[in-house]
Tab-separated table of C-alpha atoms in Angstrom:
chain	number	residue	atom	x	y	z
A	51	LYS	CA	-11.911	12.505	-4.676
A	52	ASP	CA	-9.894	10.222	-6.960
A	53	GLU	CA	-8.319	11.011	-10.318
A	54	GLU	CA	-11.623	10.347	-12.121
A	55	GLY	CA	-13.580	12.665	-9.824
A	56	ASN	CA	-15.334	9.920	-7.844
A	57	ALA	CA	-16.151	10.776	-4.235
A	58	TRP	CA	-14.605	8.814	-1.372
A	59	VAL	CA	-14.858	8.852	2.422
A	60	THR	CA	-11.772	7.821	4.363
A	61	VAL	CA	-11.766	7.505	8.149
A	62	HIS	CA	-8.662	7.306	10.323
A	63	SER	CA	-9.814	6.325	13.793
A	64	GLY	CA	-9.227	3.419	16.136
A	65	SER	CA	-10.796	1.913	19.218
A	66	ARG	CA	-10.951	5.280	20.997
A	67	GLY	CA	-8.655	4.276	23.862
A	68	VAL	CA	-9.831	0.667	24.264
A	69	GLY	CA	-6.663	-0.763	22.709
A	70	TYR	CA	-4.417	1.374	24.920
A	71	LYS	CA	-6.206	0.294	28.105
A	72	VAL	CA	-6.199	-3.370	27.067
A	73	ALA	CA	-2.454	-3.246	26.352
A	74	GLU	CA	-1.743	-1.580	29.702
A	75	ARG	CA	-3.921	-4.061	31.609
A	76	TYR	CA	-2.261	-7.146	30.133
A	77	MET	CA	1.239	-5.731	30.395
A	78	LYS	CA	0.569	-5.459	34.119
A	79	LYS	CA	-0.868	-8.979	34.226
A	80	SER	CA	2.077	-10.486	32.336
A	81	ALA	CA	4.583	-8.665	34.562
A	82	ASN	CA	2.543	-9.427	37.696
A	83	ASP	CA	3.337	-5.865	38.709
A	84	ASP	CA	1.044	-2.836	38.562
A	85	LYS	CA	3.896	-0.312	38.670
A	86	ASN	CA	6.955	-1.700	36.902
A	87	PHE	CA	5.484	-3.257	33.777
A	88	GLU	CA	7.185	-1.435	30.888
A	89	ALA	CA	9.620	-4.285	30.155
A	90	THR	CA	8.399	-7.093	27.903
A	91	HIS	CA	6.917	-10.166	29.576
A	92	PRO	CA	5.366	-12.977	27.519
A	93	LEU	CA	1.827	-14.317	27.681
A	94	HIS	CA	1.328	-17.831	26.350
A	95	ASP	CA	-1.494	-17.909	23.823
A	96	GLU	CA	-3.050	-20.946	25.512
A	97	SER	CA	-2.880	-19.532	29.034
A	98	LYS	CA	-5.900	-17.978	30.755
A	99	PHE	CA	-4.535	-14.434	30.410
A	100	GLY	CA	-3.277	-15.079	26.878
A	101	LEU	CA	-6.691	-16.289	25.683
A	102	GLU	CA	-8.363	-13.367	27.442
A	103	TYR	CA	-6.021	-10.934	25.727
A	104	LEU	CA	-6.556	-12.384	22.240
A	105	ASN	CA	-10.342	-12.304	22.661
A	106	ILE	CA	-10.305	-8.696	23.848
A	107	LEU	CA	-7.869	-7.770	21.073
A	108	ASP	CA	-10.419	-9.059	18.549
A	109	PHE	CA	-13.131	-7.106	20.356
A	110	GLY	CA	-11.059	-3.921	20.102
A	111	LEU	CA	-10.579	-4.390	16.356
A	112	GLU	CA	-14.304	-4.962	15.789
A	113	PHE	CA	-15.171	-2.004	18.029
A	114	ALA	CA	-12.830	0.213	15.992
A	115	LEU	CA	-14.445	-0.943	12.739
A	116	LEU	CA	-17.932	-0.186	14.086
A	117	ASN	CA	-16.732	3.309	15.063
A	118	ARG	CA	-15.478	3.942	11.549
A	119	LEU	CA	-18.633	2.591	9.929
A	120	GLU	CA	-20.768	4.811	12.149
A	121	MET	CA	-18.747	7.868	11.130
A	122	ILE	CA	-19.160	6.952	7.467
A	123	ARG	CA	-22.894	6.393	7.977
A	124	LYS	CA	-23.286	9.869	9.457
A	125	VAL	CA	-21.257	11.475	6.663
A	126	ASN	CA	-23.416	9.728	4.055
A	127	MET	CA	-26.563	10.738	5.916
A	128	ALA	CA	-25.449	14.398	5.862
A	129	ILE	CA	-24.626	14.237	2.135
A	130	SER	CA	-27.998	12.599	1.447
A	131	GLN	CA	-29.799	15.390	3.286
A	132	VAL	CA	-27.959	18.076	1.312
A	133	LEU	CA	-28.460	16.418	-2.082
A	134	GLY	CA	-31.978	15.212	-1.359
A	135	GLU	CA	-31.251	11.678	-2.512
A	136	GLU	CA	-30.098	8.400	-1.024
A	137	ILE	CA	-26.341	7.835	-1.087
A	138	LYS	CA	-25.032	4.278	-1.316
A	139	PHE	CA	-21.471	3.197	-0.693
A	140	ASP	CA	-19.221	0.140	-0.871
A	141	LEU	CA	-16.463	-0.612	1.637
A	142	TRP	CA	-13.211	-0.745	-0.363
A	143	VAL	CA	-10.889	-1.614	2.513
A	144	ASN	CA	-10.742	-1.787	6.310
A	145	LYS	CA	-7.150	-1.645	7.507
A	146	ASN	CA	-5.883	-1.969	11.072
A	147	HIS	CA	-2.432	-1.255	12.393
A	148	ASN	CA	-0.500	-1.583	15.636
A	149	HIS	CA	-1.895	-4.958	16.655
A	150	ALA	CA	-0.803	-8.591	16.680
A	151	ILE	CA	-1.715	-10.901	13.774
A	152	LYS	CA	-1.049	-14.644	13.812
A	153	GLU	CA	0.878	-15.618	10.698
A	154	GLY	CA	1.942	-19.256	10.635
A	155	ASP	CA	3.544	-20.143	13.974
A	156	TYR	CA	4.148	-16.537	15.021
A	157	TYR	CA	2.281	-13.450	16.123
A	158	ILE	CA	3.429	-10.504	14.023
A	159	HIS	CA	3.207	-6.991	15.448
A	160	ARG	CA	3.660	-4.201	12.902
A	161	LYS	CA	4.262	-0.865	14.614
A	162	GLY	CA	3.689	2.027	12.205
A	163	ALA	CA	3.267	-0.531	9.426
A	164	THR	CA	0.513	-2.660	7.955
A	165	PRO	CA	0.350	-5.945	5.989
A	166	ALA	CA	0.971	-5.784	2.233
A	167	LYS	CA	0.693	-9.391	1.141
A	168	LEU	CA	0.215	-10.186	-2.547
A	169	ASP	CA	-2.903	-8.404	-3.858
A	170	GLU	CA	-3.901	-7.300	-0.338
A	171	ARG	CA	-5.666	-3.951	-0.322
A	172	GLY	CA	-4.405	-1.121	1.850
A	173	VAL	CA	-4.665	2.593	2.510
A	174	ILE	CA	-1.694	4.860	3.268
A	175	PRO	CA	-2.590	8.337	4.556
A	176	GLY	CA	-0.324	11.308	3.928
A	177	ASN	CA	-1.582	14.496	5.559
A	178	MET	CA	-4.494	16.947	5.543
A	179	ARG	CA	-3.364	18.502	2.253
A	180	ASP	CA	-1.925	15.663	0.176
A	181	GLY	CA	-4.565	13.043	0.921
A	182	CYS	CA	-3.961	9.308	0.891
A	183	PHE	CA	-3.141	6.390	-1.389
A	184	LEU	CA	-5.181	3.264	-1.984
A	185	VAL	CA	-2.703	0.471	-2.650
A	186	GLN	CA	-2.380	-3.207	-3.447
A	187	GLY	CA	0.311	-5.346	-1.855
A	188	LEU	CA	3.056	-6.927	-3.941
A	189	GLY	CA	3.942	-9.554	-1.331
A	190	ASN	CA	7.595	-8.530	-1.135
A	191	GLU	CA	9.514	-10.602	1.429
A	192	LYS	CA	12.272	-7.959	1.552
A	193	PHE	CA	9.639	-5.629	3.029
A	194	LEU	CA	8.357	-8.406	5.317
A	195	ASN	CA	5.088	-8.322	3.330
A	196	SER	CA	4.461	-4.890	4.841
A	197	SER	CA	3.980	-1.267	3.917
A	198	SER	CA	4.076	1.917	5.934
A	199	HIS	CA	0.877	2.813	7.727
A	200	GLY	CA	1.261	6.430	6.636
A	201	ALA	CA	3.725	9.151	5.766
A	202	GLY	CA	5.005	9.327	9.335
A	203	ARG	CA	5.639	12.421	11.399
A	204	LYS	CA	8.558	14.738	10.712
A	205	TYR	CA	7.913	16.774	13.850
A	206	SER	CA	6.428	15.677	17.146
A	207	ARG	CA	3.071	17.188	18.110
A	208	LYS	CA	4.778	19.582	20.502
A	209	GLY	CA	7.531	20.304	17.982
A	210	ALA	CA	5.021	21.094	15.233
A	211	LYS	CA	3.218	23.609	17.428
A	212	GLU	CA	6.519	25.285	18.231
A	213	LYS	CA	7.778	25.220	14.631
A	214	PHE	CA	4.725	26.365	12.634
A	215	SER	CA	2.334	29.298	12.833
A	216	MET	CA	-1.382	29.414	12.168
A	217	GLU	CA	-0.658	31.585	9.124
A	218	GLU	CA	1.554	28.852	7.645
A	219	PHE	CA	-1.088	26.219	8.445
A	220	GLU	CA	-3.862	28.248	6.797
A	221	GLU	CA	-1.716	28.895	3.713
A	222	SER	CA	-0.935	25.181	3.311
A	223	MET	CA	-4.656	24.311	3.323
A	224	GLN	CA	-5.775	26.715	0.608
A	225	GLY	CA	-8.589	25.212	-1.469
A	226	ILE	CA	-9.494	22.570	1.136
A	227	VAL	CA	-12.299	22.898	3.661
A	228	GLY	CA	-10.718	21.661	6.862
A	229	THR	CA	-10.384	21.875	10.616
A	230	VAL	CA	-7.682	24.536	10.611
A	231	SER	CA	-7.343	25.755	14.186
A	232	GLN	CA	-4.873	26.095	17.028
A	233	GLY	CA	-6.141	22.761	18.330
A	234	THR	CA	-5.107	20.961	15.129
A	235	LEU	CA	-1.874	22.844	14.426
A	236	ASP	CA	0.062	19.683	15.309
A	237	GLU	CA	-1.652	18.055	12.293
A	238	ALA	CA	-0.458	20.686	9.787
A	239	PRO	CA	0.781	19.085	6.536
A	240	MET	CA	4.325	20.289	7.195
A	241	ALA	CA	4.455	18.226	10.407
A	242	TYR	CA	4.596	15.067	8.282
A	243	LYS	CA	7.188	13.576	5.951
A	244	ASN	CA	6.692	13.990	2.206
A	245	VAL	CA	4.209	11.207	1.414
A	246	PHE	CA	5.271	11.105	-2.252
A	247	ASP	CA	8.841	10.288	-1.181
A	248	VAL	CA	7.500	7.665	1.220
A	249	MET	CA	5.449	6.030	-1.544
A	250	ASP	CA	8.445	6.037	-3.897
A	251	ALA	CA	10.559	4.334	-1.230
A	252	GLN	CA	8.127	1.407	-1.003
A	253	LYS	CA	7.169	0.977	-4.649
A	254	GLU	CA	8.587	-2.568	-4.506
A	255	SER	CA	6.148	-3.401	-1.705
A	256	VAL	CA	2.881	-1.834	-2.928
A	257	LYS	CA	1.447	-0.490	-6.151
A	258	VAL	CA	-0.789	2.580	-6.126
A	259	VAL	CA	-4.393	1.947	-7.177
A	260	LYS	CA	-5.719	5.448	-6.558
A	261	HIS	CA	-4.568	8.748	-5.074
A	262	LEU	CA	-7.335	10.418	-3.086
A	263	THR	CA	-7.067	14.180	-2.580
A	264	PRO	CA	-9.080	16.041	0.078
A	265	ILE	CA	-12.154	18.165	-0.548
A	266	ILE	CA	-13.195	18.303	3.106
A	267	ASN	CA	-10.900	17.261	5.952
A	268	TRP	CA	-12.364	17.140	9.446
A	269	LYS	CA	-10.282	16.359	12.521
A	270	GLY	CA	-11.207	16.210	16.184
A	271	GLU	CA	-9.103	18.638	18.191
A	272	ARG	CA	-6.753	17.061	20.706
A	273	GLY	CA	-8.141	17.282	24.199
A	274	MET	CA	-11.677	16.749	22.857
A	275	ARG	CA	-11.227	13.127	21.808
A	276	HIS	CA	-12.123	11.403	25.049
A	277	SER	CA	-15.181	12.240	27.093
A	278	LYS	CA	-15.531	11.377	30.764
A	279	ASN	CA	-19.265	10.799	30.324
C-alpha cells in the first residue's frame, strides 16, 4: 500500500529465461564459436544476425510484459473472489532492465540500472520488508539519465544463506505475510543494501512519487522457477 492506504500490485519478473537463452545464442553467433564466446564480439544492427537479435530482443520484452500482466490478472481475480466484487486496475508503469535501448546513434545497455529521463516513470524495489519506490526521472546527465534498478545485493545468494538464519529472516518479516522459507532465505531483507540510503544517493536523478510498503509478499522459491514441461 502507499502512504494514503491505496492498494498496489507490483511484479518483479522477466522473460523467464528467454532473455538469457537469446543472449547466449547470439553471443555464440557473433563469436562464431559455440564454446569460447564469453568475450565481446559485435553484431552490426543491419546484418542478418543483428536484425534477428533485435527482433527477438523485442519479443523477449513483450513476453516479459505479458507474464507480468498475467500475474497481475490472477492476483486481481483472487482479490475479486474474496471481496465478491470486480476489481479494476490501471497500469502505472512497466519498467525493463538489463537490455539494449537505441538512444540516438547508440545502443545503451544499462546493467543493474534503468532509464530516468526527464519525467519518465520508474519503480525501484528495495526488499521483502521495505517495499519499493515509484519515481519520476529528473533527466540528470551526470547520472547518464539513469537510476538504479533496485537496492542491490549486499550478500550473494550463497553468502546470505550462510550469513543469516531462518529465525533472523522470520523476525525481519514481522507484520508482513510473505514467503518466508529456507528456499527464499537468500531473499531476506538483510541480504540487500539499505534502500533508503540508495534512494538518498540518487535524489539528483529521480524524485520519489510514492513509497509502497508490503502487505503480502510472494516469491517463487529458487529451483522451482523453471519447469521442464
